C-alpha positions in Angstrom: -17.0 2.9 -15.1 -14.1 5.5 -15.8 -14.6 9.1 -13.7 -13.1 11.8 -15.9 -11.9 15.4 -15.5 -11.2 17.4 -18.2 -8.6 20.1 -17.3 -9.6 23.7 -17.3 -6.3 25.2 -17.9 -4.4 26.8 -20.4 -2.2 24.4 -22.2 0.1 26.9 -24.0 0.6 28.7 -20.6 1.3 25.8 -18.6 3.4 24.0 -21.3 6.0 26.7 -22.0 6.8 26.4 -17.7 7.3 22.6 -18.4 9.2 20.6 -20.7 9.2 23.1 -23.5 12.5 21.6 -24.9 10.1 18.3 -25.5 7.6 20.6 -27.5 9.5 20.3 -30.7 12.3 18.5 -32.6 14.3 15.9 -30.1 17.9 16.8 -30.3 19.8 15.3 -32.9 23.3 15.1 -30.8 21.5 13.3 -27.9 20.1 10.7 -30.4 23.6 10.4 -32.2 25.4 10.1 -28.8 22.8 7.2 -27.9 23.1 5.2 -30.9 26.7 5.5 -30.3 26.9 4.5 -26.9 24.4 1.7 -27.8 26.7 0.1 -30.6 30.0 0.8 -28.4 28.3 -1.4 -25.5 26.7 -4.2 -28.0 29.1 -5.2 -30.8 26.7 -7.5 -32.1 24.4 -4.9 -33.1 27.1 -4.4 -36.0 28.5 -1.2 -37.4 27.0 2.3 -36.2 27.1 4.0 -39.4 23.9 2.4 -41.3 21.5 2.8 -38.0 23.0 6.2 -37.4 22.1 7.3 -40.6 18.6 5.9 -40.6 17.8 7.6 -37.3 19.1 10.9 -38.2 17.2 11.0 -41.6 13.9 10.0 -39.4 14.1 13.0 -37.2 14.9 14.9 -39.9 11.2 13.8 -41.4 9.5 13.1 -38.0 11.2 15.4 -35.3 11.6 12.2 -33.5 12.4 8.4 -34.2 11.6 5.1 -33.1 14.1 3.2 -30.9 14.5 -1.0 -31.7 13.7 -3.0 -28.6 16.8 -3.8 -28.0 17.8 -0.3 -28.0 14.9 0.2 -25.6 15.9 -2.4 -23.7 19.4 -1.1 -23.5 18.3 2.1 -22.5 16.3 1.4 -19.9 18.9 -0.5 -18.1 21.7 2.1 -18.8 18.8 4.6 -17.3 19.2 2.6 -13.9 23.0 2.2 -14.0 22.9 5.9 -14.4 20.6 6.7 -11.2 22.5 8.6 -8.9 20.4 8.0 -6.1 19.8 4.6 -6.0 22.1 2.2 -4.1 20.6 -0.9 -5.5 22.2 -0.7 -9.3 24.5 -3.9 -8.9 21.7 -5.8 -10.8 21.2 -3.4 -13.4 21.2 -5.8 -16.5 18.6 -7.7 -15.1 15.9 -5.2 -15.6 12.7 -6.9 -17.2 11.7 -4.2 -19.7 7.9 -4.7 -20.6 7.3 -2.9 -24.4 4.0 -1.4 -24.6 5.0 1.8 -26.6 1.7 1.1 -28.2 -0.2 2.1 -25.5 -1.5 5.2 -25.0 -5.2 5.0 -23.4 -5.9 5.3 -19.9 -7.7 1.9 -20.0 -4.5 0.5 -21.6 -2.0 2.1 -18.9 -4.1 1.1 -16.3 -4.6 -2.6 -17.1 -0.9 -3.1 -18.2 0.2 -1.5 -14.6 -1.7 -3.8 -13.0 0.0 -6.4 -14.8 3.3 -4.8 -14.3 2.7 -5.5 -10.5 1.9 -9.3 -11.0 4.8 -9.5 -12.8 7.3 -7.6 -10.7 5.8 -9.5 -7.5 6.3 -12.9 -8.5 4.9 -14.3 -5.4 7.1 -12.3 -3.1 10.6 -13.1 -5.4 10.4 -9.2 -6.5 11.3 -8.8 -10.0 12.9 -5.6 -11.4 10.9 -4.5 -13.8 10.0 -1.6 -16.4 6.7 -1.1 -18.3 7.1 1.6 -20.9 4.4 3.0 -22.5 3.8 5.6 -25.7 6.6 8.1 -25.8 6.2 12.0 -26.1 6.1 13.1 -29.9 6.5 16.7 -31.7 3.2 18.4 -30.5 1.4 15.5 -28.6 1.8 14.5 -25.1 2.0 10.7 -24.4 0.0 9.3 -20.9 1.2 10.2 -17.6 0.6 9.0 -14.2 0.3 11.3 -11.3 0.6 9.0 -8.4 4.4 8.8 -7.3 4.4 4.9 -7.0 2.0 2.6 -8.4 1.1 1.4 -4.6 0.7 4.4 -2.4 -1.7 4.8 0.9 -3.8 7.3 1.0 -3.6 10.5 3.7 -7.4 12.2 5.0 -6.8 15.5 6.4 -9.3 15.9 9.7 -11.0 18.9 10.4 -8.4 19.4 13.0 -5.5 19.1 10.3 -4.3 15.9 11.5 -4.0 13.2 9.1 -5.1 9.5 9.1 -2.9 7.3 6.5 0.3 8.7 4.6 0.9 12.5 4.8 3.1 12.2 2.1 -0.2 11.6 -0.6 -2.9 14.0 0.9 -2.7 16.1 -2.3 -3.3 12.9 -4.6 -6.0 11.7 -1.8 -7.6 14.9 -2.4 -7.8 14.7 -5.8 -9.3 11.3 -6.0 -12.0 12.2 -3.6 -12.8 15.3 -5.8 -12.8 12.6 -8.8 -15.8 10.1 -6.4 -13.4 7.9 -4.7 -14.3 7.0 -1.3 -11.5 5.2 0.7 -12.4 3.2 4.0 -10.6 5.9 6.1 -8.1 3.5 7.4 -4.3 4.1 7.6 -3.6 1.8 4.7 -6.5 2.5 2.0 -5.0 1.8 -0.9 -5.1 4.7 -3.6 -6.1 4.6 -7.3 -4.4 5.5 -10.3 -4.8 8.7 -11.9 -3.7 8.6 -15.5 -3.4 11.7 -17.6 -4.1 11.0 -21.4 -5.4 13.9 -23.9 -5.9 16.5 -21.6 -8.2 14.1 -19.4 -7.8 13.1 -16.0 -8.8 9.5 -15.4 -9.2 7.2 -12.5 -8.8 3.6 -12.0 -8.7 1.7 -9.0 -5.7 -1.2 -8.4 -7.3 -4.2 -7.4 -5.9 -5.5 -4.0 -5.4 -8.9 -5.5 -2.4 -7.5 -7.1 -0.8 -5.5 -4.1 1.0 -7.9 -2.0 1.2 -6.5 1.5 3.2 -7.4 4.6 2.1 -7.4 8.0 4.8 -6.0 10.7 5.8 -8.2 13.6 9.0 -8.5 15.5 10.9 -11.5 16.2 11.2 -10.6 20.1 8.5 -8.3 20.9 4.6 -9.8 20.6 3.3 -6.4 21.4 4.5 -5.1 18.0 1.9 -6.7 15.5 -0.5 -4.6 17.8 0.3 -1.6 16.2 -1.4 -3.0 12.9 1.6 -1.5 10.7 2.5 -3.0 7.2 3.8 -2.1 3.8 3.6 -3.1 0.2 6.4 -5.6 -1.4 6.9 -3.5 -4.7 8.5 0.3 -5.0 7.3 0.7 -8.3 8.0 4.3 -8.9 5.7 6.1 -11.6 5.8 10.0 -11.8 9.4 9.9 -13.6 10.2 10.0 -17.2 12.5 7.7 -19.2 14.6 9.3 -21.1 16.8 7.6 -23.8 18.7 9.6 -27.1 16.1 12.7 -26.9 13.5 10.7 -26.7 10.8 11.0 -23.5 8.7 8.1 -22.2 6.5 10.3 -19.6 4.9 7.1 -18.5 7.2 4.3 -17.6 6.7 2.9 -13.9 9.7 0.5 -13.0 10.7 -1.3 -9.9 13.7 -2.9 -7.9 12.8 -4.0 -4.4 13.1 -2.4 -0.8 16.1 -2.0 1.0 14.9 -2.2 5.0 15.3 1.5 5.6 13.0 2.8 3.1 10.1 1.3 5.2 11.7 1.2 8.5 13.8 4.5 8.5 11.6 6.6 6.5 8.4 5.7 5.2 7.0 4.7 9.0 9.8 6.4 11.0 9.6 10.2 9.5 7.8 12.9 11.5 6.1 14.1 8.7 5.4 10.2 7.5 3.6 7.6 9.8 5.8 9.1 12.7 5.8 5.4 14.5 9.1 6.2 16.6 7.5 7.8 19.8 4.7 4.9 19.6 7.8 2.4 19.6 9.5 4.1 22.4 6.4 4.1 24.1 5.6 0.5 24.1 9.5 -0.4 24.6 9.4 1.9 27.8 12.1 4.3 26.8 12.7 7.3 28.5 11.7 10.0 26.2 12.0 12.9 28.3 15.4 14.2 26.7 17.4 13.3 23.3 20.5 12.2 25.1 18.7 8.9 26.1 18.8 8.2 22.4 15.4 6.8 22.5 14.8 7.4 18.6 17.9 5.7 17.8 16.5 2.8 20.1 13.3 2.6 18.6 14.3 3.0 15.2 16.4 -0.1 15.3 13.6 -2.0 16.4 11.5 -1.1 13.9 14.2 -1.6 11.0 14.6 -5.0 13.1 10.4 -5.8 12.5 10.3 -4.7 8.7 13.6 -6.8 7.8 11.9 -9.9 10.0 8.5 -9.6 8.8 9.6 -9.5 4.8 11.9 -12.4 5.5 8.9 -14.6 7.3 6.8 -13.8 4.3 9.1 -14.9 1.7 9.4 -11.3 0.3 12.3 -9.8 -1.2 13.9 -7.2 0.8 17.6 -6.4 1.7 19.6 -4.8 4.6 21.2 -1.6 4.5 24.9 -3.5 5.1 24.3 -5.9 2.6 23.1 -3.2 -0.2 26.3 -1.0 0.8 28.8 -3.6 -0.2 26.9 -4.6 -3.1 26.9 -1.3 -3.9 30.8 -1.2 -3.8 31.0 -3.8 -5.9 29.0 -2.1 -8.7 31.3 1.0 -8.5 34.3 -1.1 -8.5 33.0 -3.1 -11.7 31.7 0.7 -13.5 35.3 2.2 -12.6 37.0 -1.3 -14.5 34.9 -0.7 -17.0 35.8 2.8 -17.9 32.7 4.2 -16.5 31.7 6.9 -14.2 29.3 5.9 -11.5 27.3 8.9 -10.5 26.3 8.7 -6.9 24.5 11.4 -4.7 26.3 10.9 -1.1 23.4 12.1 0.3 20.9 9.4 -0.9 23.6 6.6 -0.9 24.3 6.5 2.5 21.6 4.9 4.5 19.5 6.9 7.1 20.2 4.3 9.5 24.0 3.7 10.9 25.6 5.2 8.0 28.9 5.3 9.4 28.9 1.5 9.7 28.8 1.1 6.1 31.1 1.5 3.6 29.5 3.7 1.2 29.9 6.6 3.7 33.3 7.0 4.2 34.3 8.4 0.4 32.6 10.7 -2.2 31.1 10.3 -5.6 30.9 11.9 -8.9 27.5 13.4 -8.6 27.0 13.8 -12.4 23.9 13.5 -14.9 24.6 11.3 -17.5 22.1 9.7 -20.0 20.3 7.7 -20.7 18.1 8.7 -17.6 15.1 8.4 -15.3 14.0 12.0 -15.0 11.8 13.7 -12.3 8.5 14.9 -13.8 6.1 18.0 -12.1 3.0 18.1 -12.7 1.0 20.8 -14.5 
C-alpha cells in the first residue's frame, strides 16, 4: 500500500524560489534553437521551416509544445553529449531512450523505474538507458524523484552521531523512516523511491531482484572478502532534469556504466562516505602514523583493484580510469572534427586516482553550458 505525505508548505512561496522560469511559457528562442539543431544534424527529417512553424504555433497556443519521439531521442542523446562532468560520452549515440511521457502517477513512475533497472542491467552487460516521464507544463508540475539515484544505500544516524551505511543518504533515509519505512539497519540496505506527484510524496520499494549487486573481493588478498563490501551495478541518476528546447522533463532517470574509481576512490574511500581506506590499510599492515608513508595511496590502489576485479569476475560492465580517459580524448577529437565544442569540467573529467597518469590531466577544456542538457534539480 502506498504511503503518502501531503506537503504542508506554501507552493507559491517555494516555487517563487525555485524554477520560476518554468512556470509560464517556455522560451520560444530555446524551442527554435533546438528544432534548428535537430534538423541540422538530421537531414533526413526534411526542411526545418514547416516543423518550426508548427512548434511556434503550438507554443503560442499552449505555452509549450510536444517533441516528436525522434526529437526526444535526439535531445536526450545530445544532453549526454553536452554533459561537461561526464568522462564517458564517447558512446552518446548508443543511449537507449524509453519514452514514457504519458506516465505521471507515482505507481506508474515506480513501475517504469524498476523496468528501467532491469533493461539497463541486462544480465550484467550494462546498457546506457534513459526513461523520460511527463514534462512540466505551464501551471502544472510533472513528477519528480527525490532520490539522487534509483539505487542508493540507507544511512542510519546513531544516537552518538555515527552513521551505519552511507552518510550521503542520511536525509533521504530519515524521510523514508518518517513515512513508515523500516530498513534492516545494515550498511547496504536498499532505499525505497520517494516520488513526488501533485503535491503528494509517495514511497515505493525497489524489489531486490531488480538490483544487481557485486560483492567485492581481491585477486591476491583473501581477507578482502571478509570486509563485507559490495556495490550495485547500475548508476542510474534520478535527480536531474532533462531540458530540451525549453521543455523540462524533471523525471528522467538515466544511466551509463560505472568507472571503477567512482566506487573505489569515492563511494567507498571518501572520509564522509564509507571511509574504508583506514580499514584496508590496517589489514595490509601499513604504517598509518603519518602521511609521508603514503598509506592512503597504497590502500586506495588495492581498493580500486578489488572493485575492478570483482565486476570483471561477475561479468558486469565496468571501465577503468585509464581506458576511459583515452576514450574521452577520442570523443573530444571527434567532436572537434565535427566542428562542435566539447564542454568539460576539468575537476570532474580528471579521475580521482592517478590523474596525472591519464591524458585528460594535461590540458584544459571549454567549460561552457550547452543545451539540450541535464540540469541538477534542487528540492523544495
